[in-house]
Short mmCIF file of C-alpha atoms in Angstrom, two decimals:
data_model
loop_
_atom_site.label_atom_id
_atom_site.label_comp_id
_atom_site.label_asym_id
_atom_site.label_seq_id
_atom_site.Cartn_x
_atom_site.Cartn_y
_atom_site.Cartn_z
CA UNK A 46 14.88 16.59 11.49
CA UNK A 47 17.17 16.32 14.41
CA UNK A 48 14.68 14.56 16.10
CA UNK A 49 14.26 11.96 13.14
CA UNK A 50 17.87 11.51 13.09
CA UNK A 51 18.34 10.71 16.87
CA UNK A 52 15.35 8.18 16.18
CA UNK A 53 16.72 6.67 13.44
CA UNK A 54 20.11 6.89 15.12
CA UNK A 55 18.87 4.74 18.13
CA UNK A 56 17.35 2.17 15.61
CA UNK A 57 20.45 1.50 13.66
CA UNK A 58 22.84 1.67 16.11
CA UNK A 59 24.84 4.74 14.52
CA UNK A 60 25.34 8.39 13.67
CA UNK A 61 23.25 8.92 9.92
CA UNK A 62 25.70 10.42 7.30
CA UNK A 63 22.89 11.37 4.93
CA UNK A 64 21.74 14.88 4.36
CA UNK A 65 18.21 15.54 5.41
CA UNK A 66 16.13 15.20 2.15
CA UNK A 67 17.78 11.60 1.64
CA UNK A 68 16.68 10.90 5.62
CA UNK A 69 13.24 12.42 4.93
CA UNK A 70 12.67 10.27 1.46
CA UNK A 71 14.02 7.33 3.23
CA UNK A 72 11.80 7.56 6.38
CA UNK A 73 9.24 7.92 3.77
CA UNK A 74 9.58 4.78 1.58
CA UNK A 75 10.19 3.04 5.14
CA UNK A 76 6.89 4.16 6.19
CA UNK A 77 5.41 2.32 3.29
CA UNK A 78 5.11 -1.02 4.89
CA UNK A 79 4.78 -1.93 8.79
CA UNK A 80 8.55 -1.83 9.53
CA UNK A 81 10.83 -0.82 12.57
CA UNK A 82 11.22 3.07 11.58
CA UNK A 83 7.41 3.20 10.90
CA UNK A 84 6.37 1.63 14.26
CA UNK A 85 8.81 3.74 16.13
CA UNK A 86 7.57 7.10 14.15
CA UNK A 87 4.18 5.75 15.07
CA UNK A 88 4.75 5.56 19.25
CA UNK A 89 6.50 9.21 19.11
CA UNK A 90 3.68 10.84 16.89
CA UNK A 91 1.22 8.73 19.26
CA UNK A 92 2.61 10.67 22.47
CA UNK A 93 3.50 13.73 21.05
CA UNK A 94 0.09 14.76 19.63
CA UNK A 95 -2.23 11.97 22.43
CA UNK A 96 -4.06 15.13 23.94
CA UNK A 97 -5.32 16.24 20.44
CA UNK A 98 -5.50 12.52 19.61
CA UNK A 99 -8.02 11.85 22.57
CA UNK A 100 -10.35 15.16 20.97
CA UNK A 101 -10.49 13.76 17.97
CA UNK A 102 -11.84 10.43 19.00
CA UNK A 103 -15.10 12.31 20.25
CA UNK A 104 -16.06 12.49 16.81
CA UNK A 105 -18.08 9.39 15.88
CA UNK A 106 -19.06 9.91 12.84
CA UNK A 107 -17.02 11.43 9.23
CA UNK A 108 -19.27 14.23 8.95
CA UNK A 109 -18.66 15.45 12.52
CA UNK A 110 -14.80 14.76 11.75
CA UNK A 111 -14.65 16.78 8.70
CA UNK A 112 -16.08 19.47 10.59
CA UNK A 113 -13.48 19.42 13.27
CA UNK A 114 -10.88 19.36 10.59
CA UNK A 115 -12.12 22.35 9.17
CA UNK A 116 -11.89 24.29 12.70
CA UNK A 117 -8.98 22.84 13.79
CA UNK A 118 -7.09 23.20 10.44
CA UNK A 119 -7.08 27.46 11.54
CA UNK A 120 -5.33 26.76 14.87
CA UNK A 121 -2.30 26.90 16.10
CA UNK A 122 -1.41 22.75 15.94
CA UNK A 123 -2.19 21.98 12.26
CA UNK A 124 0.49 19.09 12.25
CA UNK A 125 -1.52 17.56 15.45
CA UNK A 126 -5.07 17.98 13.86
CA UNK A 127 -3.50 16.08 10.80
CA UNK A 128 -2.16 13.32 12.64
CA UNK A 129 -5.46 12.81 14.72
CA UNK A 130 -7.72 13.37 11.41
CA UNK A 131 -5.75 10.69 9.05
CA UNK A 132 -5.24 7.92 12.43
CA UNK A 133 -9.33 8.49 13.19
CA UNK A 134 -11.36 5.54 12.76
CA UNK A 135 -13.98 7.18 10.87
CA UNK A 136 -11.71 9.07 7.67
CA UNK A 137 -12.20 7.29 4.59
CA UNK A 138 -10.58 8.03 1.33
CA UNK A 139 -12.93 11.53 0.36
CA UNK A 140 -11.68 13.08 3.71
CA UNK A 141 -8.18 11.90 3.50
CA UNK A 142 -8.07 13.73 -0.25
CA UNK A 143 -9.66 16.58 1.22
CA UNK A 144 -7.23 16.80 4.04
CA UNK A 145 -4.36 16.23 1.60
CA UNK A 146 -5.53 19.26 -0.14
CA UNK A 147 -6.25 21.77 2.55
CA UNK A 148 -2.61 21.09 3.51
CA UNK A 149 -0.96 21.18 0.23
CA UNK A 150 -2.46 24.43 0.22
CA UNK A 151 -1.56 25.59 3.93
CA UNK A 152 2.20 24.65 2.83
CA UNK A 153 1.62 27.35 0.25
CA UNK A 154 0.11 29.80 2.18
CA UNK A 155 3.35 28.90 4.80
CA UNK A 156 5.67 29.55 2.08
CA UNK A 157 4.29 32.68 1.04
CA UNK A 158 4.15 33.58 5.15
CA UNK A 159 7.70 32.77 5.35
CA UNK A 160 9.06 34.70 2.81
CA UNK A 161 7.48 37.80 4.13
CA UNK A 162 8.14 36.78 7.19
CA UNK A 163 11.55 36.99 5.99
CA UNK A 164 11.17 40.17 4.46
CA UNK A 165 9.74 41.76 7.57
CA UNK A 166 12.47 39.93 9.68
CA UNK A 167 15.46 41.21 6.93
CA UNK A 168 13.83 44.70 7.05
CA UNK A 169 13.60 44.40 10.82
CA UNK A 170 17.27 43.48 10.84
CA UNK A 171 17.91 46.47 8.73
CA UNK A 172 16.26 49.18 11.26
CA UNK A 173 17.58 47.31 13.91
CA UNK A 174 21.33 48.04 12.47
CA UNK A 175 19.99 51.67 12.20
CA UNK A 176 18.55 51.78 15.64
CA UNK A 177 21.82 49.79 17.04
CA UNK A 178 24.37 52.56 15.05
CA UNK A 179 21.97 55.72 16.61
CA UNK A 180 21.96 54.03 19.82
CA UNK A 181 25.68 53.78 19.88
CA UNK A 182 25.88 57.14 18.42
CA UNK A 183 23.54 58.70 21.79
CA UNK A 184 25.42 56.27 24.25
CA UNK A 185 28.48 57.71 23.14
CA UNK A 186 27.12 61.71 23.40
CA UNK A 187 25.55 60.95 26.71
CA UNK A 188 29.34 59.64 27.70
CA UNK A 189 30.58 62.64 26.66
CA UNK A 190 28.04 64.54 28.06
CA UNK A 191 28.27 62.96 31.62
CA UNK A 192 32.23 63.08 31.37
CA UNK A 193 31.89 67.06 30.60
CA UNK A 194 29.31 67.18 33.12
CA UNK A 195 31.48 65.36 35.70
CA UNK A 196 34.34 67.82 34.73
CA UNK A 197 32.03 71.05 35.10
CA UNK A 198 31.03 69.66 38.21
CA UNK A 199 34.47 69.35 39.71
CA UNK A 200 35.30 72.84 38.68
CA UNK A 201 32.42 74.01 40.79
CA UNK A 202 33.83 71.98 43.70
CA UNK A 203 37.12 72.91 43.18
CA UNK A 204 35.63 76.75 42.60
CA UNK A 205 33.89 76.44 45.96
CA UNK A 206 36.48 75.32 47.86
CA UNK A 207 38.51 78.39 46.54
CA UNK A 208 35.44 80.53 47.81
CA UNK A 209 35.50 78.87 51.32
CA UNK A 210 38.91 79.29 51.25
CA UNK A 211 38.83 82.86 50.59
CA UNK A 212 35.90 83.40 52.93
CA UNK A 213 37.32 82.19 55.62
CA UNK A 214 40.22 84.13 55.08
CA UNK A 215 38.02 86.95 55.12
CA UNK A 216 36.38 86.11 58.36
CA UNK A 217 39.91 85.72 60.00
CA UNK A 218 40.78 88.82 58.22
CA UNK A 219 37.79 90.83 59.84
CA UNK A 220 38.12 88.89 63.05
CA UNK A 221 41.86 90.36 63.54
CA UNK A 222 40.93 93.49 62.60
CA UNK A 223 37.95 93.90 64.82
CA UNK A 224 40.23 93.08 67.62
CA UNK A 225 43.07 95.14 66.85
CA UNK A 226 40.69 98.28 66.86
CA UNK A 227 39.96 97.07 69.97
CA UNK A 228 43.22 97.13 71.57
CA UNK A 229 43.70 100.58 69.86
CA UNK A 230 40.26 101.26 71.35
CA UNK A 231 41.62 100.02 74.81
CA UNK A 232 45.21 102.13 74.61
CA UNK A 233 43.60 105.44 73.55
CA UNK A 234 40.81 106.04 75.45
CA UNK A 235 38.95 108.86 73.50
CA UNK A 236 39.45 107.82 69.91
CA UNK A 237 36.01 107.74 69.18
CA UNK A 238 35.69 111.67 70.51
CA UNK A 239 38.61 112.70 68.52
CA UNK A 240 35.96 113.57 65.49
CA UNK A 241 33.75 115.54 67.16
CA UNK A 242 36.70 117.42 68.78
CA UNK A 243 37.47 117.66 64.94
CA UNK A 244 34.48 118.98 63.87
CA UNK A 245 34.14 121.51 67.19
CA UNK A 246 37.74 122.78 66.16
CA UNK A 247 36.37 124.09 62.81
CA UNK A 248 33.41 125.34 64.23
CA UNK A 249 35.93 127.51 66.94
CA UNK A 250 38.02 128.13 64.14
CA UNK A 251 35.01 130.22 61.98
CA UNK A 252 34.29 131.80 65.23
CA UNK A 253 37.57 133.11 65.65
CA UNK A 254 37.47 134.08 62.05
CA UNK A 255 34.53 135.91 62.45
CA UNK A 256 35.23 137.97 65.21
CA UNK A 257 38.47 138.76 63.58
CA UNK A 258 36.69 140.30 61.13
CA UNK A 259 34.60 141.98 63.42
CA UNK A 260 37.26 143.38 65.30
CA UNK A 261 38.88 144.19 62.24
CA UNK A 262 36.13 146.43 61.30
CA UNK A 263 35.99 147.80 64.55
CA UNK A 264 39.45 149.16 64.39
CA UNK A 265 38.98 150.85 61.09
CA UNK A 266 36.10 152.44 62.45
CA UNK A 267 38.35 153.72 65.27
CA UNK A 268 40.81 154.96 62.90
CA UNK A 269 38.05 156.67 60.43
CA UNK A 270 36.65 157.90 63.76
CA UNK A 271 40.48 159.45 64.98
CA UNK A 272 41.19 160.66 61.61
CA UNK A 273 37.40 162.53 61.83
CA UNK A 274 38.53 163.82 65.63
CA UNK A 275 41.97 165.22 64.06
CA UNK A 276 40.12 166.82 61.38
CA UNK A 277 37.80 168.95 63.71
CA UNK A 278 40.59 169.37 65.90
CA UNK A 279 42.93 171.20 62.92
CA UNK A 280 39.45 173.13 61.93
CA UNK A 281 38.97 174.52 65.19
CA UNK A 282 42.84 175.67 66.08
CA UNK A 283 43.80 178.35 63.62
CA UNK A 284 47.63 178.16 61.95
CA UNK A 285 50.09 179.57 63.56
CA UNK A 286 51.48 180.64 60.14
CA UNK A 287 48.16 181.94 57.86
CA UNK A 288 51.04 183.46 55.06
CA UNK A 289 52.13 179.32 54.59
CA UNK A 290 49.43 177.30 52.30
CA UNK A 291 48.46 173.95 53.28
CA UNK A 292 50.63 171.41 52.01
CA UNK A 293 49.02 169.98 48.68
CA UNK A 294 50.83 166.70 49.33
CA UNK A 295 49.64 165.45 52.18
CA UNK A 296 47.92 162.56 52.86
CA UNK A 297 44.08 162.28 52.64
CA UNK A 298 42.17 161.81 55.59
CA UNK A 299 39.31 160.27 53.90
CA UNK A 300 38.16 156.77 54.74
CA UNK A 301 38.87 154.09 52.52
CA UNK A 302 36.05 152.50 50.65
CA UNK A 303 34.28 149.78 52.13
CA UNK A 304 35.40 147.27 49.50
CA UNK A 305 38.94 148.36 50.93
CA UNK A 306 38.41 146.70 54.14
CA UNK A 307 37.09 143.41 53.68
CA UNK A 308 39.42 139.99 53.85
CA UNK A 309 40.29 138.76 50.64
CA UNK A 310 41.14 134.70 50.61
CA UNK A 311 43.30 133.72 47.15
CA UNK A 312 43.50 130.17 47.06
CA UNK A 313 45.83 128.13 44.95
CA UNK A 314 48.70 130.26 43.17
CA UNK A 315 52.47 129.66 43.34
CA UNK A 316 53.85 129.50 46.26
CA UNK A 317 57.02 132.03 45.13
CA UNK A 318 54.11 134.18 44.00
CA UNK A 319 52.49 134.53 47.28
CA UNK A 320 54.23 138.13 48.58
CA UNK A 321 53.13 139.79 45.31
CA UNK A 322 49.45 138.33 45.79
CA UNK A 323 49.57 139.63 49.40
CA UNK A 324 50.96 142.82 48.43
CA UNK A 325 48.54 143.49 45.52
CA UNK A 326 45.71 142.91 47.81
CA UNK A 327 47.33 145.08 50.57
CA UNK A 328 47.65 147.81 48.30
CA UNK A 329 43.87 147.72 47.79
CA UNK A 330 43.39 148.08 51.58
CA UNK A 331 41.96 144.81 51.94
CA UNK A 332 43.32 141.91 54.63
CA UNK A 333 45.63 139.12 52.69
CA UNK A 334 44.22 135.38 53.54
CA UNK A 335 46.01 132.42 51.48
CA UNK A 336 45.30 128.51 51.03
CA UNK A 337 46.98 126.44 48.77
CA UNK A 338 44.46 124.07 47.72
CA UNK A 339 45.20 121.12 48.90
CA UNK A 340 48.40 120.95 48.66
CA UNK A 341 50.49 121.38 51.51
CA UNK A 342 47.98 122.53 53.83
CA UNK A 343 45.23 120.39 55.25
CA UNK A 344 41.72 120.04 53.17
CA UNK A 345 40.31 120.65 56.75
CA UNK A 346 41.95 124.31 57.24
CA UNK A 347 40.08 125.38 53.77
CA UNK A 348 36.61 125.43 55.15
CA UNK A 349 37.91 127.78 57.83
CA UNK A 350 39.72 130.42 55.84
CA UNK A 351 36.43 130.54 53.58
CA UNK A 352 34.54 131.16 56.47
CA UNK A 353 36.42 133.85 57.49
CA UNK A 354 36.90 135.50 54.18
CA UNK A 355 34.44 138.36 52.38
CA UNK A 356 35.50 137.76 49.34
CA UNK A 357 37.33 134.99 47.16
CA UNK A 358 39.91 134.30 44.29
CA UNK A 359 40.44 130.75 43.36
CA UNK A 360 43.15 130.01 41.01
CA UNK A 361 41.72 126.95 39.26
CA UNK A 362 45.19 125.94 37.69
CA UNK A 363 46.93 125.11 41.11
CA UNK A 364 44.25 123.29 43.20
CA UNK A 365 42.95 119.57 43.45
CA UNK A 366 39.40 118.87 42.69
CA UNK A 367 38.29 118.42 46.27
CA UNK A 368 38.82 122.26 47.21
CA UNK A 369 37.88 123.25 43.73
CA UNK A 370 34.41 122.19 44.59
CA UNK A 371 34.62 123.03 48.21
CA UNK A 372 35.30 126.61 47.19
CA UNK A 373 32.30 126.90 44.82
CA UNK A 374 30.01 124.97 46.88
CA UNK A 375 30.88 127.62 49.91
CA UNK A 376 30.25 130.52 47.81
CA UNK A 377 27.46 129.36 46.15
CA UNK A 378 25.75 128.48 49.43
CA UNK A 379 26.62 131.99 51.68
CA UNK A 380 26.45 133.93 48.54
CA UNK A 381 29.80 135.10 48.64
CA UNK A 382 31.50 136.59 45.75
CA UNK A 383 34.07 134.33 44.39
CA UNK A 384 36.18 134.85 40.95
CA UNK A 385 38.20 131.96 39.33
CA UNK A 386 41.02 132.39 37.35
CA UNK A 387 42.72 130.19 35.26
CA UNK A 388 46.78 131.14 35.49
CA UNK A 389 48.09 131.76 38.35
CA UNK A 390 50.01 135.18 37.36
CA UNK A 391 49.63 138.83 38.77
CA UNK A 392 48.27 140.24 36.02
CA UNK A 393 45.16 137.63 36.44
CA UNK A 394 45.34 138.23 40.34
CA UNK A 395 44.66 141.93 39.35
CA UNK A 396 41.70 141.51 37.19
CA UNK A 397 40.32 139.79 39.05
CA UNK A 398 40.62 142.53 41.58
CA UNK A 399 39.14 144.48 39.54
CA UNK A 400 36.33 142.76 39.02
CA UNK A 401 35.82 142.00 43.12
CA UNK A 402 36.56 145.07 44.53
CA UNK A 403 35.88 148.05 41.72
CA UNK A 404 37.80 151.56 42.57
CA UNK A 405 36.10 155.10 42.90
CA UNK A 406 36.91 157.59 40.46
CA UNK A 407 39.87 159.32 41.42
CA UNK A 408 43.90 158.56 41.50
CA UNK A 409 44.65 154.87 42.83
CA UNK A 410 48.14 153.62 43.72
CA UNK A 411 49.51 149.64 42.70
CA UNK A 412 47.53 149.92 39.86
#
């Protein structure tokens, strides 16, 4: 149609005002009879369709262009097959009818295309508004997604700078330190000996401890041995005065029991309470060593009172944890007899003299 209407346009010298049918049934009655708007509709249709024009004319006879009606009718250019079938030389009336037919029944088989062409296009429409709204719907999660994404990933930057930071810090941190331990290293020559003089100081120190016992032991052989010498002595020399009985009070020249002369360390206890420990261990004959527990004196100093101790009373209730253990793992190791007491009073300190150094039978005294 637009092209009719230019045609027609260029023939009368105007713009047509009509609506298309009344141009297509007046282009039709003017086609009737040999007149301006036929001849012109005749040149365009003439060079529009002159390739299919020029195959038709290779039919001589109607048989042979019936038959390449029928073919051509199923292609693509059914309006060119027309035009070259009805201008051919050789279509009479029978073929014209028949060609008449075969596309009053193509228009019906176009119509019936076109409307499901339509309804395929309308449905097409209709999943392509679904597709379109889904589509929008993803784009806009993948947005979010790649804004939260970009987000996370500047909180990792930002997170590793921090880390950088704080390494680098460190390094500095490690770097300064490493160099003041060398100019501590550089004003005091033997720092690194200072340990081992640590260590050989508590080895000395359970030396000494030990021979302190020993020559503890050694002296109260001595005096077991003078008292024995005085004994014989008396024995041999007769009394001057044989009327005068000996006197039932004096004091006994037996030796003490061995349990009497061994060093007793009580560690922990109160430090007001300290002269009546030492005095209730005196009393038993044995030798009166004392460690706080950590309190006051050095952790260090324990390991060399327990060395040089025989036996042990820790007073759980008024020590730290570290000599608590230090204690029993001593004893436990040397197999030294150790008793631990839970209050730190005198009547506990006493039974558990009792229990570490038992009495003979026979009259005791600070009992």
């Amino acid at each position: 149609m637009p092209l009719l209407r230019r045609r027609l346009g260029k023939l009368l010298g105007g713009a047509i005002q009509a609506n298309d049918y009344e141009v297509h049934c007046g282009v039709i009655k003017e086609c009737q009879t040999r007149s301006p708007v036929a001849e012109s509709l005749q040149r365009e249709l003439e060079q529009r369709f002159i390739r299919t024009v020029r195959l038709a004319t290779q039919e001589k006879t109607t048989s042979a262009l019936a038959h390449w009606w029928a073919q051509a009718k199923e292609g693509h250019e059914v309006a060119a097959s027309l035009w070259a079938t009805l201008t051919h030389a050789r279509c009479d009336t029978t073929l014209q009818e028949q060609v008449l037919q075969d596309i009053h029944m193509l228009q019906h088989q176009l119509g019936s295309a076109n409307r499901a062409d339509l309804q395929k296009m309308q449905a097409l429409n209709d999943e392509n508004g679904v597709l379109t709204r889904e589509l929008a719907r993803v784009q806009e999660r993948s947005t979010r997604l790649l804004q939260e994404r970009s987000h996370a990933m500047e909180q990792q930057a930002a997170e590793l700078l921090r880390m950088r930071a704080a390494l680098l810090g460190r390094d500095t941190l490690i770097e300064y330190l490493k160099a003041e331990i060398q100019e501590l290293e550089a004003a005091v020559p033997g720092l690194k000996t200072r340990q081992q003089q640590s260590q050989e100081t508590r080895l000395h120190l359970a030396r000494i401890a030990d021979l302190e016992r020993s020559l503890h032991r050694t002296q109260q052989q001595l005096a077991i041995e003078r008292q024995r010498a005085a004994q014989a002595l008396s024995i041999a020399q007769p009394s001057p005065n044989p009327g005068i009985a000996p006197d039932s009070e004096a004091p006994s020249l037996e030796p003490a029991p061995p349990q009497q002369s061994q060093a007793v360390l009580c560690v922990g206890g109160r430090q007001a309470a300290v002269p009546i420990y030492r005095q209730l261990i005196e009393r038993t004959g044995g030798r009166f060593l004392h460690h706080d527990g950590g309190e006051e004196d050095a952790a260090a100093k324990l390991d060399a009172s327990l060395a040089a101790a025989d036996l042990v009373i820790c007073q759980t209730g008024c020590i730290s944890h570290d000599a608590y253990w230090r204690v029993k793992e001593h004893c436990k190791r040397l197999g030294k007899r150790c008793v631990f007491v839970d209050k730190p009073s005198s009547s506990s300190l006493r039974r558990a003299l009792t229990e570490l150094m038992p009495t003979e039978k026979g009259p005791t005294s600070g009992n």
